[in-house]
Amino acid sequence: MKPKKTTKETLSEDIANLEANLPVSKTKLKAEADAQQALGVRLSELPKDKLLKLDLPEALLTAVLETRKITANGAIRRHRQYLGRLMREIDTAPIIDQLARWDGKSHAENAYFHGLERWRDRMIGDANVLSEFILQHPQTEPQAIQQLRTLVRNAQKELAANKPPKSSRELFRLLREITSAETQDLDPL
C-alpha cells in the first residue's frame, strides 16, 4: 500500500484535525471566564428595566439583582465569580449584541444633546443664530418661535447678571421639543 501524497489541502486538513483535538489552554479558559465574569458585572450595573428586556434565565436575573444588595468585598468577589459561572452556561452573544446596540444609541443621543447645547450657546451668544435655527427647522410653530426669542433674551440677561441659568435650561428643553417633534433623527445640526 502506497502512502498518501501530501498536498496543501490534506496538510491543512490534518492541521485542523490536530488543532480540534488539542485541549484548550488554561490561559485561554481563564480569559474566557474573566470575560464572562466582566459581562456579569456589566449586567449588574444596568437598570432593572433594561435587565428585563434582555430575557435572561431566571437564575441569572435573580443573581444579577442580588448583586446590588451585597456590600462586603469578599462577598462581592465571590458573587461575581458566581455570575461568571452562570454566564458560562448560557449563550452570551445576544446579550453582548443588545448591550452594543444600547451603547451605540447612547453615543448617538449624547451627540444629539451636544448639538442642542451648541445651538443654545450660539443663540445666547448671538441673537441672529435664532433665524438660522428657524430656517433649518421650518416646521417650528410661531408660538414656539416667540418663546425661543423670549428665552434667548432672558438667558442673555441672566448671563450678564451672573444669575442661575434657568432660562438657558428652559431654552434647551424647548429646542429638544422642537427638534424631536420634527424628526426622529438624532442629528439636529
JSON list of C-alpha atoms in Angstrom, two decimals:
[
{"chain": "A", "resi": 1, "resn": "MET", "atom": "CA", "xyz": [0.00, 0.00, 0.00]},
{"chain": "A", "resi": 2, "resn": "LYS", "atom": "CA", "xyz": [1.34, 3.38, -1.04]},
{"chain": "A", "resi": 3, "resn": "PRO", "atom": "CA", "xyz": [1.43, 6.28, 1.42]},
{"chain": "A", "resi": 4, "resn": "LYS", "atom": "CA", "xyz": [-0.88, 9.18, 0.63]},
{"chain": "A", "resi": 5, "resn": "LYS", "atom": "CA", "xyz": [0.54, 12.12, -1.20]},
{"chain": "A", "resi": 6, "resn": "THR", "atom": "CA", "xyz": [0.55, 15.19, 0.95]},
{"chain": "A", "resi": 7, "resn": "THR", "atom": "CA", "xyz": [-0.81, 18.25, -0.69]},
{"chain": "A", "resi": 8, "resn": "LYS", "atom": "CA", "xyz": [-1.56, 21.65, 0.74]},
{"chain": "A", "resi": 9, "resn": "GLU", "atom": "CA", "xyz": [-5.22, 20.69, 1.11]},
{"chain": "A", "resi": 10, "resn": "THR", "atom": "CA", "xyz": [-4.57, 17.47, 3.00]},
{"chain": "A", "resi": 11, "resn": "LEU", "atom": "CA", "xyz": [-1.92, 19.18, 5.10]},
{"chain": "A", "resi": 12, "resn": "SER", "atom": "CA", "xyz": [-4.31, 21.96, 6.13]},
{"chain": "A", "resi": 13, "resn": "GLU", "atom": "CA", "xyz": [-6.99, 19.35, 6.93]},
{"chain": "A", "resi": 14, "resn": "ASP", "atom": "CA", "xyz": [-4.51, 17.43, 9.09]},
{"chain": "A", "resi": 15, "resn": "ILE", "atom": "CA", "xyz": [-3.56, 20.62, 10.96]},
{"chain": "A", "resi": 16, "resn": "ALA", "atom": "CA", "xyz": [-7.22, 21.49, 11.52]},
{"chain": "A", "resi": 17, "resn": "ASN", "atom": "CA", "xyz": [-7.88, 17.99, 12.89]},
{"chain": "A", "resi": 18, "resn": "LEU", "atom": "CA", "xyz": [-4.89, 18.25, 15.23]},
{"chain": "A", "resi": 19, "resn": "GLU", "atom": "CA", "xyz": [-5.99, 21.67, 16.50]},
{"chain": "A", "resi": 20, "resn": "ALA", "atom": "CA", "xyz": [-9.51, 20.38, 17.10]},
{"chain": "A", "resi": 21, "resn": "ASN", "atom": "CA", "xyz": [-8.16, 17.53, 19.22]},
{"chain": "A", "resi": 22, "resn": "LEU", "atom": "CA", "xyz": [-5.82, 19.72, 21.30]},
{"chain": "A", "resi": 23, "resn": "PRO", "atom": "CA", "xyz": [-7.05, 20.65, 24.76]},
{"chain": "A", "resi": 24, "resn": "VAL", "atom": "CA", "xyz": [-7.81, 24.32, 25.35]},
{"chain": "A", "resi": 25, "resn": "SER", "atom": "CA", "xyz": [-5.07, 26.03, 27.32]},
{"chain": "A", "resi": 26, "resn": "LYS", "atom": "CA", "xyz": [-5.71, 27.11, 30.90]},
{"chain": "A", "resi": 27, "resn": "THR", "atom": "CA", "xyz": [-4.82, 30.66, 29.96]},
{"chain": "A", "resi": 28, "resn": "LYS", "atom": "CA", "xyz": [-7.50, 30.75, 27.28]},
{"chain": "A", "resi": 29, "resn": "LEU", "atom": "CA", "xyz": [-10.06, 29.20, 29.63]},
{"chain": "A", "resi": 30, "resn": "LYS", "atom": "CA", "xyz": [-9.25, 31.76, 32.31]},
{"chain": "A", "resi": 31, "resn": "ALA", "atom": "CA", "xyz": [-9.50, 34.63, 29.83]},
{"chain": "A", "resi": 32, "resn": "GLU", "atom": "CA", "xyz": [-12.93, 33.39, 28.71]},
{"chain": "A", "resi": 33, "resn": "ALA", "atom": "CA", "xyz": [-14.04, 33.04, 32.34]},
{"chain": "A", "resi": 34, "resn": "ASP", "atom": "CA", "xyz": [-12.86, 36.58, 33.10]},
{"chain": "A", "resi": 35, "resn": "ALA", "atom": "CA", "xyz": [-14.76, 37.89, 30.07]},
{"chain": "A", "resi": 36, "resn": "GLN", "atom": "CA", "xyz": [-17.95, 36.12, 31.22]},
{"chain": "A", "resi": 37, "resn": "GLN", "atom": "CA", "xyz": [-17.48, 37.48, 34.73]},
{"chain": "A", "resi": 38, "resn": "ALA", "atom": "CA", "xyz": [-16.97, 41.02, 33.38]},
{"chain": "A", "resi": 39, "resn": "LEU", "atom": "CA", "xyz": [-20.18, 40.66, 31.37]},
{"chain": "A", "resi": 40, "resn": "GLY", "atom": "CA", "xyz": [-21.99, 39.58, 34.53]},
{"chain": "A", "resi": 41, "resn": "VAL", "atom": "CA", "xyz": [-20.67, 42.64, 36.37]},
{"chain": "A", "resi": 42, "resn": "ARG", "atom": "CA", "xyz": [-21.78, 44.84, 33.48]},
{"chain": "A", "resi": 43, "resn": "LEU", "atom": "CA", "xyz": [-25.26, 43.33, 33.71]},
{"chain": "A", "resi": 44, "resn": "SER", "atom": "CA", "xyz": [-25.38, 44.08, 37.43]},
{"chain": "A", "resi": 45, "resn": "GLU", "atom": "CA", "xyz": [-24.77, 47.76, 36.66]},
{"chain": "A", "resi": 46, "resn": "LEU", "atom": "CA", "xyz": [-27.75, 48.00, 34.26]},
{"chain": "A", "resi": 47, "resn": "PRO", "atom": "CA", "xyz": [-31.08, 49.44, 35.38]},
{"chain": "A", "resi": 48, "resn": "LYS", "atom": "CA", "xyz": [-33.78, 46.88, 36.15]},
{"chain": "A", "resi": 49, "resn": "ASP", "atom": "CA", "xyz": [-35.95, 47.80, 33.14]},
{"chain": "A", "resi": 50, "resn": "LYS", "atom": "CA", "xyz": [-33.08, 47.08, 30.75]},
{"chain": "A", "resi": 51, "resn": "LEU", "atom": "CA", "xyz": [-32.32, 43.80, 32.52]},
{"chain": "A", "resi": 52, "resn": "LEU", "atom": "CA", "xyz": [-35.89, 42.66, 31.98]},
{"chain": "A", "resi": 53, "resn": "LYS", "atom": "CA", "xyz": [-35.60, 43.46, 28.25]},
{"chain": "A", "resi": 54, "resn": "LEU", "atom": "CA", "xyz": [-32.63, 41.07, 27.92]},
{"chain": "A", "resi": 55, "resn": "ASP", "atom": "CA", "xyz": [-34.72, 37.92, 28.52]},
{"chain": "A", "resi": 56, "resn": "LEU", "atom": "CA", "xyz": [-32.20, 36.38, 30.92]},
{"chain": "A", "resi": 57, "resn": "PRO", "atom": "CA", "xyz": [-32.69, 32.98, 32.57]},
{"chain": "A", "resi": 58, "resn": "GLU", "atom": "CA", "xyz": [-34.43, 33.28, 35.95]},
{"chain": "A", "resi": 59, "resn": "ALA", "atom": "CA", "xyz": [-31.39, 32.15, 37.97]},
{"chain": "A", "resi": 60, "resn": "LEU", "atom": "CA", "xyz": [-29.11, 34.67, 36.26]},
{"chain": "A", "resi": 61, "resn": "LEU", "atom": "CA", "xyz": [-31.62, 37.51, 36.61]},
{"chain": "A", "resi": 62, "resn": "THR", "atom": "CA", "xyz": [-32.02, 36.78, 40.32]},
{"chain": "A", "resi": 63, "resn": "ALA", "atom": "CA", "xyz": [-28.25, 36.63, 40.82]},
{"chain": "A", "resi": 64, "resn": "VAL", "atom": "CA", "xyz": [-27.74, 39.91, 38.96]},
{"chain": "A", "resi": 65, "resn": "LEU", "atom": "CA", "xyz": [-30.39, 41.64, 41.07]},
{"chain": "A", "resi": 66, "resn": "GLU", "atom": "CA", "xyz": [-28.88, 40.19, 44.28]},
{"chain": "A", "resi": 67, "resn": "THR", "atom": "CA", "xyz": [-25.51, 41.69, 43.36]},
{"chain": "A", "resi": 68, "resn": "ARG", "atom": "CA", "xyz": [-26.80, 45.16, 44.22]},
{"chain": "A", "resi": 69, "resn": "LYS", "atom": "CA", "xyz": [-27.57, 44.11, 47.80]},
{"chain": "A", "resi": 70, "resn": "ILE", "atom": "CA", "xyz": [-24.08, 42.77, 48.58]},
{"chain": "A", "resi": 71, "resn": "THR", "atom": "CA", "xyz": [-21.69, 45.19, 50.28]},
{"chain": "A", "resi": 72, "resn": "ALA", "atom": "CA", "xyz": [-18.83, 43.09, 51.72]},
{"chain": "A", "resi": 73, "resn": "ASN", "atom": "CA", "xyz": [-15.76, 42.99, 49.46]},
{"chain": "A", "resi": 74, "resn": "GLY", "atom": "CA", "xyz": [-15.15, 39.25, 49.74]},
{"chain": "A", "resi": 75, "resn": "ALA", "atom": "CA", "xyz": [-18.81, 38.51, 49.12]},
{"chain": "A", "resi": 76, "resn": "ILE", "atom": "CA", "xyz": [-18.82, 40.78, 46.08]},
{"chain": "A", "resi": 77, "resn": "ARG", "atom": "CA", "xyz": [-15.83, 38.92, 44.64]},
{"chain": "A", "resi": 78, "resn": "ARG", "atom": "CA", "xyz": [-17.44, 35.51, 45.24]},
{"chain": "A", "resi": 79, "resn": "HIS", "atom": "CA", "xyz": [-20.75, 36.66, 43.81]},
{"chain": "A", "resi": 80, "resn": "ARG", "atom": "CA", "xyz": [-19.02, 37.99, 40.68]},
{"chain": "A", "resi": 81, "resn": "GLN", "atom": "CA", "xyz": [-17.42, 34.58, 40.22]},
{"chain": "A", "resi": 82, "resn": "TYR", "atom": "CA", "xyz": [-20.87, 33.02, 40.62]},
{"chain": "A", "resi": 83, "resn": "LEU", "atom": "CA", "xyz": [-22.22, 35.39, 37.95]},
{"chain": "A", "resi": 84, "resn": "GLY", "atom": "CA", "xyz": [-19.37, 34.33, 35.67]},
{"chain": "A", "resi": 85, "resn": "ARG", "atom": "CA", "xyz": [-20.23, 30.67, 36.20]},
{"chain": "A", "resi": 86, "resn": "LEU", "atom": "CA", "xyz": [-23.88, 31.33, 35.37]},
{"chain": "A", "resi": 87, "resn": "MET", "atom": "CA", "xyz": [-22.85, 33.31, 32.29]},
{"chain": "A", "resi": 88, "resn": "ARG", "atom": "CA", "xyz": [-20.77, 30.37, 31.01]},
{"chain": "A", "resi": 89, "resn": "GLU", "atom": "CA", "xyz": [-23.90, 28.20, 30.98]},
{"chain": "A", "resi": 90, "resn": "ILE", "atom": "CA", "xyz": [-25.78, 30.41, 28.51]},
{"chain": "A", "resi": 91, "resn": "ASP", "atom": "CA", "xyz": [-25.19, 31.83, 25.04]},
{"chain": "A", "resi": 92, "resn": "THR", "atom": "CA", "xyz": [-23.97, 35.36, 25.66]},
{"chain": "A", "resi": 93, "resn": "ALA", "atom": "CA", "xyz": [-23.89, 36.54, 22.03]},
{"chain": "A", "resi": 94, "resn": "PRO", "atom": "CA", "xyz": [-27.44, 38.02, 22.08]},
{"chain": "A", "resi": 95, "resn": "ILE", "atom": "CA", "xyz": [-26.70, 39.81, 25.35]},
{"chain": "A", "resi": 96, "resn": "ILE", "atom": "CA", "xyz": [-23.47, 41.29, 24.00]},
{"chain": "A", "resi": 97, "resn": "ASP", "atom": "CA", "xyz": [-25.25, 42.38, 20.80]},
{"chain": "A", "resi": 98, "resn": "GLN", "atom": "CA", "xyz": [-28.02, 44.13, 22.73]},
{"chain": "A", "resi": 99, "resn": "LEU", "atom": "CA", "xyz": [-25.54, 45.90, 25.01]},
{"chain": "A", "resi": 100, "resn": "ALA", "atom": "CA", "xyz": [-23.62, 47.08, 21.95]},
{"chain": "A", "resi": 101, "resn": "ARG", "atom": "CA", "xyz": [-26.84, 48.45, 20.41]},
{"chain": "A", "resi": 102, "resn": "TRP", "atom": "CA", "xyz": [-27.66, 50.30, 23.64]},
{"chain": "A", "resi": 103, "resn": "ASP", "atom": "CA", "xyz": [-24.14, 51.73, 23.80]},
{"chain": "A", "resi": 104, "resn": "GLY", "atom": "CA", "xyz": [-24.41, 52.95, 20.21]},
{"chain": "A", "resi": 105, "resn": "LYS", "atom": "CA", "xyz": [-27.74, 54.57, 20.91]},
{"chain": "A", "resi": 106, "resn": "SER", "atom": "CA", "xyz": [-26.34, 56.28, 23.99]},
{"chain": "A", "resi": 107, "resn": "HIS", "atom": "CA", "xyz": [-23.46, 57.72, 21.96]},
{"chain": "A", "resi": 108, "resn": "ALA", "atom": "CA", "xyz": [-25.89, 58.97, 19.32]},
{"chain": "A", "resi": 109, "resn": "GLU", "atom": "CA", "xyz": [-28.11, 60.55, 21.99]},
{"chain": "A", "resi": 110, "resn": "ASN", "atom": "CA", "xyz": [-25.10, 62.25, 23.56]},
{"chain": "A", "resi": 111, "resn": "ALA", "atom": "CA", "xyz": [-24.10, 63.67, 20.19]},
{"chain": "A", "resi": 112, "resn": "TYR", "atom": "CA", "xyz": [-27.69, 64.87, 19.68]},
{"chain": "A", "resi": 113, "resn": "PHE", "atom": "CA", "xyz": [-27.73, 66.63, 23.07]},
{"chain": "A", "resi": 114, "resn": "HIS", "atom": "CA", "xyz": [-24.31, 68.18, 22.46]},
{"chain": "A", "resi": 115, "resn": "GLY", "atom": "CA", "xyz": [-25.67, 69.56, 19.18]},
{"chain": "A", "resi": 116, "resn": "LEU", "atom": "CA", "xyz": [-28.62, 71.10, 21.02]},
{"chain": "A", "resi": 117, "resn": "GLU", "atom": "CA", "xyz": [-26.26, 72.60, 23.60]},
{"chain": "A", "resi": 118, "resn": "ARG", "atom": "CA", "xyz": [-24.23, 74.16, 20.79]},
{"chain": "A", "resi": 119, "resn": "TRP", "atom": "CA", "xyz": [-27.42, 75.68, 19.32]},
{"chain": "A", "resi": 120, "resn": "ARG", "atom": "CA", "xyz": [-28.41, 77.05, 22.72]},
{"chain": "A", "resi": 121, "resn": "ASP", "atom": "CA", "xyz": [-24.97, 78.53, 23.41]},
{"chain": "A", "resi": 122, "resn": "ARG", "atom": "CA", "xyz": [-24.80, 80.08, 19.94]},
{"chain": "A", "resi": 123, "resn": "MET", "atom": "CA", "xyz": [-28.29, 81.58, 20.35]},
{"chain": "A", "resi": 124, "resn": "ILE", "atom": "CA", "xyz": [-27.36, 83.12, 23.69]},
{"chain": "A", "resi": 125, "resn": "GLY", "atom": "CA", "xyz": [-24.12, 84.49, 22.23]},
{"chain": "A", "resi": 126, "resn": "ASP", "atom": "CA", "xyz": [-25.68, 85.85, 19.03]},
{"chain": "A", "resi": 127, "resn": "ALA", "atom": "CA", "xyz": [-29.40, 86.51, 18.56]},
{"chain": "A", "resi": 128, "resn": "ASN", "atom": "CA", "xyz": [-29.07, 86.16, 14.75]},
{"chain": "A", "resi": 129, "resn": "VAL", "atom": "CA", "xyz": [-28.47, 82.42, 15.19]},
{"chain": "A", "resi": 130, "resn": "LEU", "atom": "CA", "xyz": [-32.16, 82.08, 16.06]},
{"chain": "A", "resi": 131, "resn": "SER", "atom": "CA", "xyz": [-33.02, 82.97, 12.44]},
{"chain": "A", "resi": 132, "resn": "GLU", "atom": "CA", "xyz": [-30.62, 80.29, 11.24]},
{"chain": "A", "resi": 133, "resn": "PHE", "atom": "CA", "xyz": [-32.28, 77.73, 13.52]},
{"chain": "A", "resi": 134, "resn": "ILE", "atom": "CA", "xyz": [-35.75, 78.69, 12.23]},
{"chain": "A", "resi": 135, "resn": "LEU", "atom": "CA", "xyz": [-34.54, 78.32, 8.62]},
{"chain": "A", "resi": 136, "resn": "GLN", "atom": "CA", "xyz": [-33.23, 74.83, 9.37]},
{"chain": "A", "resi": 137, "resn": "HIS", "atom": "CA", "xyz": [-36.42, 73.88, 11.23]},
{"chain": "A", "resi": 138, "resn": "PRO", "atom": "CA", "xyz": [-39.25, 75.45, 9.17]},
{"chain": "A", "resi": 139, "resn": "GLN", "atom": "CA", "xyz": [-42.00, 73.44, 10.90]},
{"chain": "A", "resi": 140, "resn": "THR", "atom": "CA", "xyz": [-41.42, 75.38, 14.12]},
{"chain": "A", "resi": 141, "resn": "GLU", "atom": "CA", "xyz": [-44.70, 76.93, 15.25]},
{"chain": "A", "resi": 142, "resn": "PRO", "atom": "CA", "xyz": [-44.92, 80.73, 15.59]},
{"chain": "A", "resi": 143, "resn": "GLN", "atom": "CA", "xyz": [-45.73, 80.42, 19.29]},
{"chain": "A", "resi": 144, "resn": "ALA", "atom": "CA", "xyz": [-42.56, 78.35, 19.82]},
{"chain": "A", "resi": 145, "resn": "ILE", "atom": "CA", "xyz": [-40.53, 80.92, 17.87]},
{"chain": "A", "resi": 146, "resn": "GLN", "atom": "CA", "xyz": [-41.78, 83.70, 20.14]},
{"chain": "A", "resi": 147, "resn": "GLN", "atom": "CA", "xyz": [-40.99, 81.57, 23.18]},
{"chain": "A", "resi": 148, "resn": "LEU", "atom": "CA", "xyz": [-37.48, 80.94, 21.81]},
{"chain": "A", "resi": 149, "resn": "ARG", "atom": "CA", "xyz": [-36.90, 84.69, 21.41]},
{"chain": "A", "resi": 150, "resn": "THR", "atom": "CA", "xyz": [-38.08, 85.35, 24.96]},
{"chain": "A", "resi": 151, "resn": "LEU", "atom": "CA", "xyz": [-35.92, 82.59, 26.41]},
{"chain": "A", "resi": 152, "resn": "VAL", "atom": "CA", "xyz": [-32.84, 83.75, 24.49]},
{"chain": "A", "resi": 153, "resn": "ARG", "atom": "CA", "xyz": [-33.36, 87.32, 25.74]},
{"chain": "A", "resi": 154, "resn": "ASN", "atom": "CA", "xyz": [-33.86, 86.14, 29.34]},
{"chain": "A", "resi": 155, "resn": "ALA", "atom": "CA", "xyz": [-30.83, 83.82, 29.15]},
{"chain": "A", "resi": 156, "resn": "GLN", "atom": "CA", "xyz": [-28.67, 86.71, 27.93]},
{"chain": "A", "resi": 157, "resn": "LYS", "atom": "CA", "xyz": [-29.86, 88.86, 30.85]},
{"chain": "A", "resi": 158, "resn": "GLU", "atom": "CA", "xyz": [-29.20, 86.05, 33.33]},
{"chain": "A", "resi": 159, "resn": "LEU", "atom": "CA", "xyz": [-25.72, 85.54, 31.92]},
{"chain": "A", "resi": 160, "resn": "ALA", "atom": "CA", "xyz": [-24.92, 89.26, 32.18]},
{"chain": "A", "resi": 161, "resn": "ALA", "atom": "CA", "xyz": [-26.20, 89.40, 35.78]},
{"chain": "A", "resi": 162, "resn": "ASN", "atom": "CA", "xyz": [-24.45, 86.15, 36.83]},
{"chain": "A", "resi": 163, "resn": "LYS", "atom": "CA", "xyz": [-27.78, 84.62, 37.80]},
{"chain": "A", "resi": 164, "resn": "PRO", "atom": "CA", "xyz": [-28.56, 80.89, 37.71]},
{"chain": "A", "resi": 165, "resn": "PRO", "atom": "CA", "xyz": [-29.19, 79.70, 34.12]},
{"chain": "A", "resi": 166, "resn": "LYS", "atom": "CA", "xyz": [-32.92, 78.96, 34.47]},
{"chain": "A", "resi": 167, "resn": "SER", "atom": "CA", "xyz": [-33.85, 80.37, 31.04]},
{"chain": "A", "resi": 168, "resn": "SER", "atom": "CA", "xyz": [-30.89, 78.60, 29.48]},
{"chain": "A", "resi": 169, "resn": "ARG", "atom": "CA", "xyz": [-32.21, 75.25, 30.74]},
{"chain": "A", "resi": 170, "resn": "GLU", "atom": "CA", "xyz": [-35.72, 76.08, 29.52]},
{"chain": "A", "resi": 171, "resn": "LEU", "atom": "CA", "xyz": [-34.27, 77.06, 26.13]},
{"chain": "A", "resi": 172, "resn": "PHE", "atom": "CA", "xyz": [-32.53, 73.67, 25.91]},
{"chain": "A", "resi": 173, "resn": "ARG", "atom": "CA", "xyz": [-35.80, 71.87, 26.75]},
{"chain": "A", "resi": 174, "resn": "LEU", "atom": "CA", "xyz": [-37.69, 73.83, 24.11]},
{"chain": "A", "resi": 175, "resn": "LEU", "atom": "CA", "xyz": [-35.02, 73.13, 21.48]},
{"chain": "A", "resi": 176, "resn": "ARG", "atom": "CA", "xyz": [-35.26, 69.43, 22.34]},
{"chain": "A", "resi": 177, "resn": "GLU", "atom": "CA", "xyz": [-39.06, 69.51, 21.99]},
{"chain": "A", "resi": 178, "resn": "ILE", "atom": "CA", "xyz": [-38.91, 71.29, 18.64]},
{"chain": "A", "resi": 179, "resn": "THR", "atom": "CA", "xyz": [-36.28, 69.00, 17.12]},
{"chain": "A", "resi": 180, "resn": "SER", "atom": "CA", "xyz": [-37.77, 65.78, 18.48]},
{"chain": "A", "resi": 181, "resn": "ALA", "atom": "CA", "xyz": [-41.26, 66.75, 17.27]},
{"chain": "A", "resi": 182, "resn": "GLU", "atom": "CA", "xyz": [-39.95, 67.40, 13.76]},
{"chain": "A", "resi": 183, "resn": "THR", "atom": "CA", "xyz": [-37.91, 64.28, 13.25]},
{"chain": "A", "resi": 184, "resn": "GLN", "atom": "CA", "xyz": [-36.73, 61.17, 15.00]},
{"chain": "A", "resi": 185, "resn": "ASP", "atom": "CA", "xyz": [-33.20, 61.70, 13.66]},
{"chain": "A", "resi": 186, "resn": "LEU", "atom": "CA", "xyz": [-30.59, 62.16, 16.34]},
{"chain": "A", "resi": 187, "resn": "ASP", "atom": "CA", "xyz": [-28.67, 64.85, 14.46]},
{"chain": "A", "resi": 188, "resn": "PRO", "atom": "CA", "xyz": [-30.10, 68.34, 14.96]},
{"chain": "A", "resi": 189, "resn": "LEU", "atom": "CA", "xyz": [-27.29, 70.12, 13.12]}
]
